[in-house]
Amino acid sequence: MNLAIRDIRYHLGRFILTSIGLGLLLGVVMSMGGIYRGLFADALTILNITKADIWVVQQNTNGPFAENSRIPEDIKYRIKAVPGVAEASPLSFQTIQIDRMDKPLRFFLIGYDLNGFGGPPVILAGRDIRQKHYEMVVAKGMNMEIGEKIRLGLHEYSVVGITGKVVSSSGDPAAFVTLADAQDIQFKKDNDAIRNDRERIGANLSSIQALSPSQTKFLQQNIARVTESTHTVNTVVARLAPGANLKDVQERISRWNHYRPISVEEQTRILTKGMIEKARMQLGLFRIILLVISAVIISLIIYTSTLDKIKVIATLKLIGSQNRVIVGMILQQSLLMGIIAYGIGYGLILLTYEKFPRRIVLEPFDLQMLFVIVVAICVIASFVGIRKALKVEPAEALGG
Amino acid sequence: MGKSMYAIEVEKLTKIYGKGETAVTAIADATFQVKPGELVAILGPSGSGKTTLLTSIGLINEPTHGKVVIDGAVVADEGWTPGFDLKRMRREKLGFIFQAHNLIPFLSAIENVMIALEINHLSRPDAKSRAIELLTSLNLGHRLNSYPSALSGGEAQRVAIARALANKPKVILADEPTAALDTENGKNVMDLLKKLAVENHSAILVVTHDHRMVEGFDRIFQVSDGRITRES
Ligand SMILES: Nc1ncnc2c1ncn2[C@@H]1O[C@H](COP(=O)(O)OP(=O)(O)OP(=O)(O)O)[C@@H](O)[C@H]1O
Ligand SMILES: [Mg+2]
């Protein structure tokens, strides 16, 4: 006869309520593990969908995600020409926040070369960008409809396609436009600013006595073209030809002195170690605290339920029960509570994880680890109850 | 260890609670024997040491001095016999009945009896049929699945008796088993114990306050101040 189950059945309401409470707690622990894995997955999404072997960024920076990086777009031709490089394509990244329907809409704008790579990985609805200008493909997470228009910089852009779950390293949904549009949005000044700039340049030049008026005019036009140029990108990504040596290609690009060719492994390290390490530690700390709280709660529940059963335990000893009968009853109750709570927590997360604002990735390994930890906590927590139970004297069954 | 002719042998049994100035001698120098099938009543005023006598024989309270022999086994001689399995002796040879029925609240009547059998290594089907048989013989056939809280005082006490008898113990120790019952139910319980002493050939020690309950007993011990003052 299983005493643990009989006791639980007799106090079913109490048992269910405590299990639900513990289940919520374990659900939070699971979601934190999921958020941590989600941080990882988010941080690496763009790296993964781009499928590049090398990320060329500004020298001495950890760009383009962890730090700012600006390099001229033209460098793509030189990179493409490096032996071993099969393809090279410029990319531009910027975080944008606009108001949409009176709510802030924050997203990560990716500009890509229509003839290169690094664009939307899949099209779930609508189509890819076909025009050079004013078309946009957005991630599902933006909650936008095909045909919807938003104003970015000086122009309106209309959504032509929906792509999957693409997010920036900080979890903002991504939107894709052509590189030229992205450069416009990022760098193009409005007309007033341009007029002001031109006037300032003109005034500066005309104060130089040595220049003739025609020289001044020529210079003014050229300088304006430079300052109005938008041909800057954040990175140029490259794919290697089959059999090419990564190290050799990296070394060649490094030799130009102005660029840093970052391999995918390095980029992964920059994204995970640098950018989300603190968040990871924070989440880890919370998980540990919550697990300690769960352990304390389970111990307390088991201890008080043992105290409630002192008379029962004394009676069992009186009629000659072996210690294992009593230890088994307490241990099984503790384990049952932990396992049921785990199940409740897991069910809860399964039902809700897609509705979390940030991505939750449930790794089987994490869940199995947590299960093992919960079982261990239950075993350890039941020790306090078991210790108490073993000290009970059969004579205690006699008192009133 | 030759088989003794006694179910219980007690020799100079002394139980002292506490130490030094606060020491209380609850039982002093008790010596007697009880044969299998004998029905013994223990009478005495409150605080005279009746419960202590029972729990010392019942392997619940360690005797301070003296010897206790149950069914030929020396369980205590100037303290517990070292290495003796008291629990095993309790579940195989002893049955307890107390004033408060001491049933396990989360087990039904039948389960309360079955647990005593299962811890004594009876298979579940055997335990079940024996529990049904016992409870039915105690007129509880209709209450098998009731929880103790739903039983009347008399019914609960009869379940407790069924549990005490489950393993056909050599010795049954009952401490005021009728105190919580009205006269009629009390009489019934006592009659039951008498019947069992005969049928099971068990030695039965019953503590009681009530002189009216002791008719038909083989012997009566009168206890006062920790001493058995009169035996009849
Ligand atoms: N655990 C204990 N610790 C100390 N003293 C005790 C303990 N149990 C009993 N006593 C003392 O031992 C003496 C005998 O007690 P016992 O319970 O055996 O009496 P009793 O005859 O059963 O009384 P009652 O009729 O009231 O049940 C009493 O003086 C009591 O105070
Ligand atoms: Mg008493």
XYZ file of C-alpha atoms and ligand atoms in Angstrom:
664
model
C 0.000 0.000 0.000
C 1.408 3.348 -0.930
C 1.081 5.631 2.065
C 2.370 8.694 0.196
C -0.421 8.524 -2.348
C -3.091 7.757 0.262
C -2.065 10.805 2.258
C -2.012 13.000 -0.832
C -5.405 11.718 -1.900
C -6.780 12.540 1.537
C -5.394 16.099 1.373
C -5.827 16.494 -2.357
C -6.770 20.166 -2.455
C -3.787 21.227 -0.412
C -1.450 19.110 -2.475
C -2.730 20.443 -5.775
C -2.499 24.052 -4.652
C 1.083 23.676 -3.444
C 2.022 21.856 -6.618
C 0.538 24.619 -8.751
C 2.424 27.242 -6.755
C 5.660 25.358 -7.136
C 4.834 24.722 -10.771
C 4.564 28.450 -11.422
C 7.935 28.940 -9.797
C 9.508 26.205 -11.886
C 7.808 27.651 -14.951
C 9.600 30.920 -14.314
C 12.873 29.047 -13.914
C 12.264 27.306 -17.239
C 11.315 30.509 -19.000
C 14.506 32.141 -17.771
C 16.514 29.309 -19.235
C 14.489 29.735 -22.409
C 15.086 33.476 -22.466
C 18.789 32.873 -22.084
C 18.801 30.464 -25.003
C 16.618 32.943 -26.839
C 19.164 35.695 -26.273
C 21.716 33.429 -27.856
C 19.500 32.564 -30.777
C 18.524 36.209 -31.294
C 22.085 37.410 -31.092
C 23.147 34.989 -33.772
C 20.131 35.209 -36.093
C 21.535 37.716 -38.535
C 24.921 36.055 -38.433
C 23.232 32.771 -39.318
C 20.902 33.956 -42.060
C 23.669 35.885 -43.804
C 25.721 32.714 -44.213
C 28.927 34.670 -44.775
C 32.404 33.389 -43.944
C 33.995 36.745 -43.307
C 32.645 40.025 -41.986
C 34.838 42.913 -43.089
C 34.471 45.924 -40.800
C 36.258 49.129 -39.918
C 39.708 48.583 -38.472
C 39.991 48.311 -34.679
C 36.289 47.778 -34.205
C 34.155 44.817 -33.199
C 31.514 45.796 -35.732
C 29.014 45.806 -37.103
C 26.826 44.577 -34.193
C 28.809 45.209 -31.055
C 30.394 48.442 -32.244
C 29.899 51.022 -34.958
C 31.714 50.323 -38.164
C 31.786 52.461 -41.293
C 33.545 51.471 -44.450
C 33.173 52.621 -48.048
C 30.840 50.566 -50.188
C 33.424 50.400 -52.991
C 35.656 48.139 -50.965
C 33.389 45.258 -52.027
C 35.152 45.222 -55.415
C 38.577 44.833 -53.833
C 37.316 42.103 -51.501
C 35.697 40.247 -54.363
C 39.029 40.325 -56.134
C 40.884 38.621 -53.285
C 41.813 35.070 -54.302
C 39.574 32.572 -52.523
C 36.602 34.943 -52.182
C 33.586 33.799 -54.145
C 31.140 36.552 -53.323
C 31.180 39.831 -51.422
C 28.189 41.935 -50.606
C 27.770 45.181 -48.624
C 25.307 45.473 -45.771
C 23.991 48.371 -43.774
C 22.428 48.107 -40.334
C 20.576 50.637 -38.229
C 18.082 50.618 -35.416
C 15.026 52.735 -36.074
C 12.197 53.771 -33.839
C 9.131 55.422 -35.267
C 5.602 55.994 -34.099
C 3.048 53.730 -35.653
C -0.578 53.945 -34.606
C 0.515 56.053 -31.636
C 2.803 53.327 -30.410
C 6.557 53.233 -30.710
C 7.688 50.695 -33.291
C 11.304 49.716 -32.903
C 13.037 47.675 -35.536
C 16.361 46.861 -37.088
C 16.723 48.052 -40.670
C 18.971 45.998 -42.922
C 20.036 47.373 -46.280
C 21.283 44.811 -48.748
C 22.460 44.727 -52.307
C 19.772 43.248 -54.560
C 22.526 41.628 -56.603
C 24.388 40.366 -53.556
C 23.347 38.400 -50.502
C 22.250 39.062 -46.926
C 18.603 39.732 -47.783
C 15.491 38.149 -46.281
C 16.095 34.427 -45.706
C 12.559 33.366 -46.637
C 9.428 35.015 -47.918
C 6.365 33.831 -46.021
C 3.941 36.143 -47.800
C 4.152 38.619 -50.628
C 7.409 38.803 -52.550
C 11.048 39.825 -52.447
C 12.107 43.417 -53.085
C 12.185 44.021 -56.860
C 12.359 47.787 -57.254
C 15.528 49.692 -56.428
C 13.566 52.015 -54.168
C 10.839 52.329 -51.590
C 10.046 48.680 -51.111
C 10.409 46.830 -47.884
C 10.288 43.256 -46.567
C 9.498 43.020 -42.849
C 9.833 40.291 -40.251
C 6.654 38.670 -38.971
C 7.369 40.213 -35.582
C 6.708 43.707 -36.965
C 3.010 42.832 -37.270
C 2.656 44.727 -40.521
C 0.457 43.917 -43.476
C 1.518 43.720 -47.076
C 0.806 47.053 -48.724
C 1.214 49.040 -45.532
C 3.312 52.177 -45.869
C 5.619 53.818 -43.348
C 7.724 56.915 -43.586
C 11.442 56.510 -43.005
C 13.712 59.490 -43.464
C 12.570 61.478 -46.470
C 10.425 58.860 -48.174
C 7.550 56.430 -47.768
C 8.242 52.730 -47.983
C 5.653 50.062 -48.660
C 5.726 46.544 -47.352
C 5.899 44.041 -50.213
C 6.803 40.875 -48.347
C 6.884 39.214 -44.947
C 9.885 37.195 -43.831
C 10.275 34.841 -40.874
C 11.568 35.446 -37.376
C 14.529 37.711 -38.066
C 15.627 39.829 -35.110
C 18.566 41.989 -34.172
C 20.969 40.999 -31.430
C 18.833 42.987 -29.009
C 15.666 41.212 -30.083
C 14.103 43.906 -32.274
C 12.377 42.599 -35.399
C 14.174 43.241 -38.660
C 13.089 44.973 -41.867
C 14.891 44.826 -45.186
C 15.295 47.563 -47.791
C 17.722 47.995 -50.665
C 21.173 49.160 -49.724
C 20.638 52.464 -51.513
C 17.462 53.127 -49.560
C 19.128 52.201 -46.299
C 21.981 54.561 -47.061
C 19.503 57.302 -47.877
C 17.673 56.747 -44.631
C 20.877 56.677 -42.649
C 22.911 59.403 -44.283
C 20.823 61.600 -46.556
C 20.242 65.051 -45.221
C 17.087 66.942 -45.819
C 17.075 69.860 -48.226
C 17.538 72.577 -45.596
C 20.619 70.875 -44.222
C 22.048 70.526 -47.713
C 21.439 74.206 -48.478
C 23.069 75.213 -45.185
C 26.080 73.030 -45.868
C 26.523 74.396 -49.356
C 26.335 77.970 -48.125
C 28.881 77.318 -45.382
C 31.284 75.652 -47.824
C 30.816 78.540 -50.278
C 31.499 81.130 -47.609
C 34.614 79.310 -46.443
C 35.965 78.940 -49.965
C 35.293 82.513 -51.005
C 37.245 83.761 -48.026
C 40.321 82.104 -49.522
C 41.956 84.962 -51.473
C 44.110 82.699 -53.630
C 41.128 81.099 -55.382
C 39.563 82.555 -58.455
C 35.729 82.604 -58.557
C 35.680 79.767 -61.124
C 38.010 77.678 -58.954
C 35.785 78.375 -55.965
C 32.726 77.198 -57.862
C 34.463 74.006 -59.039
C 35.660 73.169 -55.542
C 32.297 73.927 -54.014
C 30.566 71.469 -56.329
C 33.043 68.702 -55.637
C 33.117 69.122 -51.884
C 29.338 69.123 -51.813
C 29.278 65.860 -53.726
C 31.607 64.292 -51.156
C 29.672 65.498 -48.144
C 26.388 64.458 -49.690
C 27.696 61.066 -50.658
C 25.924 58.211 -48.976
C 28.091 55.401 -50.250
C 29.045 54.153 -46.819
C 28.165 50.727 -45.412
C 28.624 49.032 -42.037
C 30.162 45.851 -43.283
C 30.970 43.890 -46.377
C 30.323 40.199 -46.015
C 32.163 37.637 -48.065
C 31.741 33.981 -48.866
C 34.724 31.856 -49.639
C 35.132 29.691 -52.684
C 35.198 25.965 -51.956
C 38.632 24.946 -50.695
C 39.761 28.491 -50.011
C 41.785 29.125 -46.865
C 40.097 31.445 -44.405
C 43.337 32.522 -42.737
C 44.955 33.480 -46.054
C 41.990 35.582 -47.110
C 41.847 37.270 -43.706
C 45.523 38.064 -43.851
C 45.263 39.666 -47.276
C 42.438 41.930 -46.212
C 44.215 42.847 -42.974
C 47.224 43.941 -44.981
C 45.230 46.832 -46.466
C 45.424 48.384 -43.003
C 41.983 49.970 -42.883
C 39.806 46.914 -42.444
C 39.300 44.079 -40.073
C 38.137 40.765 -41.525
C 36.217 38.978 -38.796
C 35.560 35.252 -39.181
C 32.180 33.807 -38.242
C 33.664 32.165 -35.154
C 35.086 35.459 -33.959
C 31.833 37.233 -34.705
C 29.943 34.574 -32.734
C 32.299 35.106 -29.833
C 31.885 38.881 -29.979
C 28.101 38.525 -30.008
C 27.772 35.900 -27.307
C 30.638 36.598 -24.947
C 30.629 40.343 -25.108
C 27.087 41.364 -25.744
C 24.952 38.888 -23.840
C 27.343 37.697 -21.171
C 25.939 40.059 -18.541
C 22.372 39.168 -19.358
C 23.338 35.512 -19.177
C 24.887 35.945 -15.741
C 21.891 37.880 -14.546
C 19.498 35.205 -15.727
C 21.713 32.510 -14.263
C 21.674 34.277 -10.931
C 17.894 34.589 -10.982
C 17.538 30.939 -11.826
C 19.765 29.950 -8.941
C 17.858 32.207 -6.552
C 14.528 30.794 -7.718
C 15.784 27.237 -7.395
C 16.987 27.979 -3.872
C 13.562 29.442 -3.094
C 11.916 26.314 -4.524
C 14.207 24.158 -2.405
C 13.323 26.115 0.723
C 9.608 25.937 -0.075
C 9.709 22.201 -0.745
C 11.663 21.638 2.469
C 9.190 23.708 4.441
C 6.186 21.960 2.947
C 7.682 18.539 3.544
C 8.728 19.509 7.052
C 5.323 20.849 8.040
C 3.543 17.920 6.460
C 5.854 15.665 8.497
C 4.964 17.600 11.635
C 1.285 17.105 10.756
C 1.961 13.399 10.571
C 3.952 12.935 13.794
C 1.132 10.940 15.308
C 0.744 8.829 12.181
C 4.485 8.186 12.112
C 4.494 7.289 15.810
C 1.580 4.912 15.223
C 3.388 3.306 12.299
C 6.427 2.802 14.515
C 4.214 1.461 17.266
C 2.782 -1.240 15.056
C 6.318 -2.060 14.005
C 6.777 -0.392 10.603
C 10.244 -0.533 9.176
C 11.988 2.813 8.777
C 11.926 2.439 5.008
C 8.106 2.549 5.066
C 8.236 5.933 6.792
C 11.191 7.307 4.826
C 9.551 6.106 1.627
C 6.314 7.908 2.430
C 8.061 11.250 2.960
C 10.486 10.898 0.065
C 7.789 9.829 -2.381
C 5.584 12.742 -1.410
C 8.435 15.139 -1.919
C 9.312 13.641 -5.298
C 5.700 13.532 -6.410
C 5.240 17.158 -5.542
C 8.420 18.143 -7.371
C 7.624 16.090 -10.449
C 4.027 17.249 -10.668
C 5.140 20.852 -10.167
C 7.704 20.355 -12.917
C 4.978 19.026 -15.188
C 2.735 21.982 -14.404
C 5.575 24.429 -15.018
C 6.451 22.733 -18.271
C 2.852 22.705 -19.457
C 2.540 26.361 -18.607
C 5.635 27.278 -20.587
C 4.546 25.176 -23.556
C 1.230 27.007 -23.610
C 2.669 30.478 -23.260
C 6.181 30.642 -24.603
C 5.208 31.893 -28.019
C 3.458 34.848 -26.469
C 6.521 36.104 -24.610
C 7.843 39.425 -25.908
C 11.302 37.916 -26.301
C 12.145 34.673 -27.926
C 12.123 31.624 -25.645
C 14.074 28.641 -26.834
C 13.360 25.445 -24.897
C 16.392 23.205 -25.161
C 15.729 19.569 -24.204
C 19.082 19.530 -22.441
C 18.118 22.480 -20.226
C 14.788 20.884 -19.387
C 16.403 17.563 -18.546
C 18.991 19.288 -16.376
C 16.273 21.178 -14.556
C 14.377 17.938 -14.025
C 17.440 16.325 -12.493
C 17.963 19.399 -10.295
C 14.319 19.373 -9.167
C 14.554 15.684 -8.283
C 17.776 16.343 -6.373
C 16.157 19.259 -4.534
C 13.198 17.072 -3.585
C 15.465 14.363 -2.234
C 17.560 16.827 -0.262
C 14.526 18.786 0.922
C 12.879 15.641 2.240
C 15.902 15.010 4.473
C 14.710 17.575 7.001
C 11.354 15.804 7.215
C 12.944 12.378 7.299
C 15.330 13.390 10.070
C 12.401 14.606 12.110
C 10.388 11.464 11.378
C 13.181 9.112 12.383
C 13.427 10.828 15.750
C 9.741 10.300 16.517
C 9.214 7.858 19.383
C 6.435 5.276 19.133
C 5.317 6.468 22.584
C 4.172 9.714 20.926
C 1.273 7.774 19.451
C -0.201 7.418 22.931
C -0.715 11.026 23.916
C -4.272 12.365 23.401
C 16.378 -20.527 23.760
C 13.807 -23.103 24.751
C 10.163 -22.233 24.256
C 8.807 -20.665 27.374
C 5.418 -21.641 28.701
C 4.664 -17.965 29.308
C 3.693 -15.308 26.819
C 4.970 -12.582 29.127
C 7.538 -12.836 31.900
C 8.438 -9.769 33.915
C 11.101 -9.828 36.613
C 11.867 -6.905 38.918
C 10.754 -4.497 36.227
C 11.491 -0.907 37.239
C 10.902 2.211 35.205
C 12.255 5.539 36.388
C 11.447 8.664 34.370
C 13.996 11.469 34.500
C 17.120 11.735 36.643
C 18.226 13.126 39.983
C 15.788 15.297 41.900
C 13.024 15.118 39.317
C 13.209 11.350 38.890
C 9.826 9.607 39.055
C 9.663 5.896 39.751
C 6.607 4.932 37.722
C 6.978 1.167 38.130
C 8.975 -0.487 40.865
C 10.042 -4.122 41.031
C 7.154 -5.646 39.149
C 7.378 -9.415 38.820
C 4.721 -11.615 37.189
C 4.036 -14.040 34.360
C 1.133 -14.314 31.963
C 0.301 -17.483 30.065
C -0.988 -17.574 26.489
C -4.748 -17.209 26.466
C -4.802 -15.521 29.850
C -6.868 -12.393 30.288
C -5.400 -9.960 32.828
C -6.913 -6.698 34.016
C -4.772 -3.926 35.481
C -6.602 -1.592 37.833
C -5.323 1.418 39.694
C -5.701 5.140 40.299
C -4.490 7.747 37.890
C -0.728 8.135 37.907
C -0.156 4.769 39.528
C 1.928 3.499 36.602
C -0.508 1.340 34.588
C 0.365 2.813 31.196
C 4.053 2.672 32.036
C 3.760 -1.014 32.829
C 2.074 -1.640 29.493
C 4.499 0.417 27.398
C 7.504 -1.172 29.113
C 6.221 -4.618 28.207
C 5.201 -3.311 24.769
C 8.762 -2.295 23.856
C 7.781 1.358 23.704
C 9.442 2.513 26.930
C 12.858 1.179 27.798
C 12.791 -0.452 31.264
C 15.339 1.094 33.618
C 15.948 -2.144 35.469
C 14.753 -5.709 35.406
C 13.905 -8.227 32.794
C 11.149 -8.525 30.184
C 10.679 -11.759 28.259
C 8.111 -11.972 25.464
C 7.287 -15.383 24.054
C 10.583 -16.719 25.342
C 12.741 -13.925 23.944
C 14.604 -11.723 26.422
C 13.847 -8.270 25.054
C 15.166 -6.325 28.017
C 17.534 -7.115 30.842
C 18.796 -3.975 32.553
C 17.865 -2.060 29.395
C 17.082 -3.338 25.878
C 18.883 -6.456 24.794
C 21.588 -5.104 22.497
C 20.882 -5.683 18.813
C 17.334 -6.880 19.402
C 14.908 -5.978 16.589
C 12.198 -4.304 18.645
C 10.160 -3.266 15.624
C 10.011 -6.787 14.316
C 8.917 -8.059 17.706
C 6.253 -5.342 17.843
C 4.807 -6.151 14.460
C 4.984 -9.951 14.820
C 4.144 -10.633 18.432
C 2.430 -7.577 19.882
C -0.887 -5.891 19.321
C -1.760 -2.490 20.776
C -5.113 -0.941 21.530
C -5.345 2.486 23.119
C -7.908 4.804 24.532
C -7.730 6.999 21.488
C -8.057 4.638 18.581
C -4.805 5.749 16.900
C -6.020 4.948 13.427
C -4.216 6.562 10.505
C -6.596 9.298 9.349
C -5.804 9.093 5.644
C -6.386 5.345 5.426
C -9.816 3.732 5.235
C -10.852 1.126 7.780
C -9.696 -1.755 5.641
C -6.412 -0.019 4.773
C -5.710 0.625 8.452
C -5.841 -3.104 9.022
C -4.016 -3.973 5.800
C -1.042 -1.746 6.604
C -0.278 -3.781 9.727
C -0.325 -6.931 7.603
C 1.676 -5.503 4.709
C 4.521 -4.285 6.911
C 4.621 -7.857 8.168
C 5.301 -9.026 4.594
C 1.861 -10.336 3.764
C 1.005 -10.031 0.082
C -1.622 -7.482 -0.756
C -4.389 -9.926 -1.735
C -3.776 -11.954 1.422
C -3.737 -8.794 3.520
C -6.968 -7.705 1.933
C -8.842 -10.924 2.497
C -7.618 -11.171 6.083
C -8.624 -7.552 6.751
C -12.083 -8.164 5.323
C -12.439 -11.322 7.368
C -11.381 -9.557 10.573
C -13.521 -6.480 10.070
C -16.521 -8.562 9.107
C -16.156 -10.649 12.229
C -16.157 -7.380 14.198
C -19.392 -6.338 12.480
C -17.669 -3.735 10.328
C -18.299 -5.399 6.976
C -20.330 -2.379 5.881
C -17.664 0.160 6.908
C -14.635 -1.207 5.079
C -14.034 1.899 2.998
C -14.920 4.522 5.589
C -12.243 6.856 6.867
C -11.709 7.047 10.662
C -13.251 10.514 10.784
C -16.506 9.005 9.511
C -16.585 6.180 12.055
C -18.278 6.272 15.437
C -16.087 5.880 18.536
C -17.100 2.235 18.913
C -16.534 1.461 15.246
C -13.119 3.140 15.266
C -12.128 1.197 18.360
C -13.176 -2.053 16.709
C -11.057 -1.177 13.651
C -8.160 -0.564 16.042
C -8.809 -3.962 17.595
C -8.841 -5.548 14.147
C -5.492 -3.923 13.425
C -4.057 -5.107 16.761
C -5.200 -8.648 16.002
C -4.205 -8.660 12.364
C -0.930 -10.531 12.797
C -2.335 -12.937 15.399
C -0.089 -11.521 18.114
C 1.020 -13.540 21.119
C 0.417 -10.548 23.354
C -2.276 -7.890 23.193
C -1.816 -4.755 25.256
C -4.877 -2.578 25.704
C -4.769 0.728 27.581
C -8.275 1.798 28.599
C -9.800 0.584 25.357
C -13.305 1.360 26.620
C -12.709 4.773 28.154
C -13.999 6.670 25.141
C -17.034 4.437 24.738
C -20.434 4.277 26.387
C -21.153 1.380 28.710
C -22.766 -0.809 26.112
C -20.035 -0.377 23.514
C -17.438 -0.742 26.253
C -18.975 -4.052 27.288
C -18.984 -5.207 23.683
C -15.288 -4.405 23.255
C -14.404 -6.221 26.454
C -16.437 -9.268 25.454
C -14.633 -9.240 22.141
C -11.236 -9.202 23.845
C -12.268 -12.103 26.050
C -13.413 -14.091 23.046
C -10.146 -13.406 21.252
C -8.016 -14.475 24.187
C -9.661 -17.839 23.937
C -9.764 -18.134 20.143
C -6.287 -16.777 19.353
C -4.669 -18.079 22.462
C -3.202 -14.632 23.087
C -2.189 -13.188 26.414
C -4.208 -10.027 26.942
C -3.353 -7.225 29.362
C -6.108 -4.662 29.728
C -5.739 -1.464 31.730
C -9.004 -0.040 32.983
C -10.467 2.299 35.514
C -13.782 0.649 35.540
C -14.361 -2.212 37.981
C -17.566 -3.198 36.231
C -15.595 -4.098 33.141
C -13.378 -6.729 34.704
C -15.787 -9.555 35.327
C -14.753 -12.719 33.581
C -11.042 -11.845 33.636
C -8.657 -14.576 34.715
C -6.605 -12.305 36.930
C -6.724 -8.759 38.212
C -3.632 -6.725 39.149
C -4.140 -3.821 41.463
C -1.466 -1.144 40.946
C -0.755 1.733 43.247
C 2.256 4.009 43.340
C 4.164 1.904 40.862
C 3.724 -1.362 42.717
C 1.485 -4.300 42.043
C -0.128 -4.375 45.463
C -2.699 -7.081 45.012
C -3.203 -9.892 42.606
C -6.428 -11.823 42.487
N 7.171 10.419 29.830
C 7.134 10.615 31.159
N 8.083 11.408 31.732
C 8.077 11.627 33.054
N 7.185 11.131 33.879
C 6.209 10.337 33.380
C 6.129 10.054 31.966
N 5.069 9.255 31.748
C 4.509 9.045 32.953
N 5.171 9.696 33.921
C 4.887 9.670 35.343
O 4.887 8.337 35.750
C 3.839 8.077 36.655
C 2.973 6.956 36.100
O 2.341 7.395 34.924
P 1.398 6.484 34.039
O 1.038 7.220 32.831
O 2.030 5.165 33.889
O 0.129 6.357 35.000
P -1.283 5.706 34.721
O -1.527 4.754 35.832
O -1.375 5.204 33.354
O -2.264 6.944 34.900
P -3.653 7.245 34.172
O -4.648 6.362 34.818
O -3.903 8.675 34.484
O -3.448 6.964 32.745
C 3.091 9.386 36.806
O 3.522 10.000 37.994
C 3.490 10.192 35.627
O 3.519 11.544 35.949
Mg -2.491 5.677 31.605
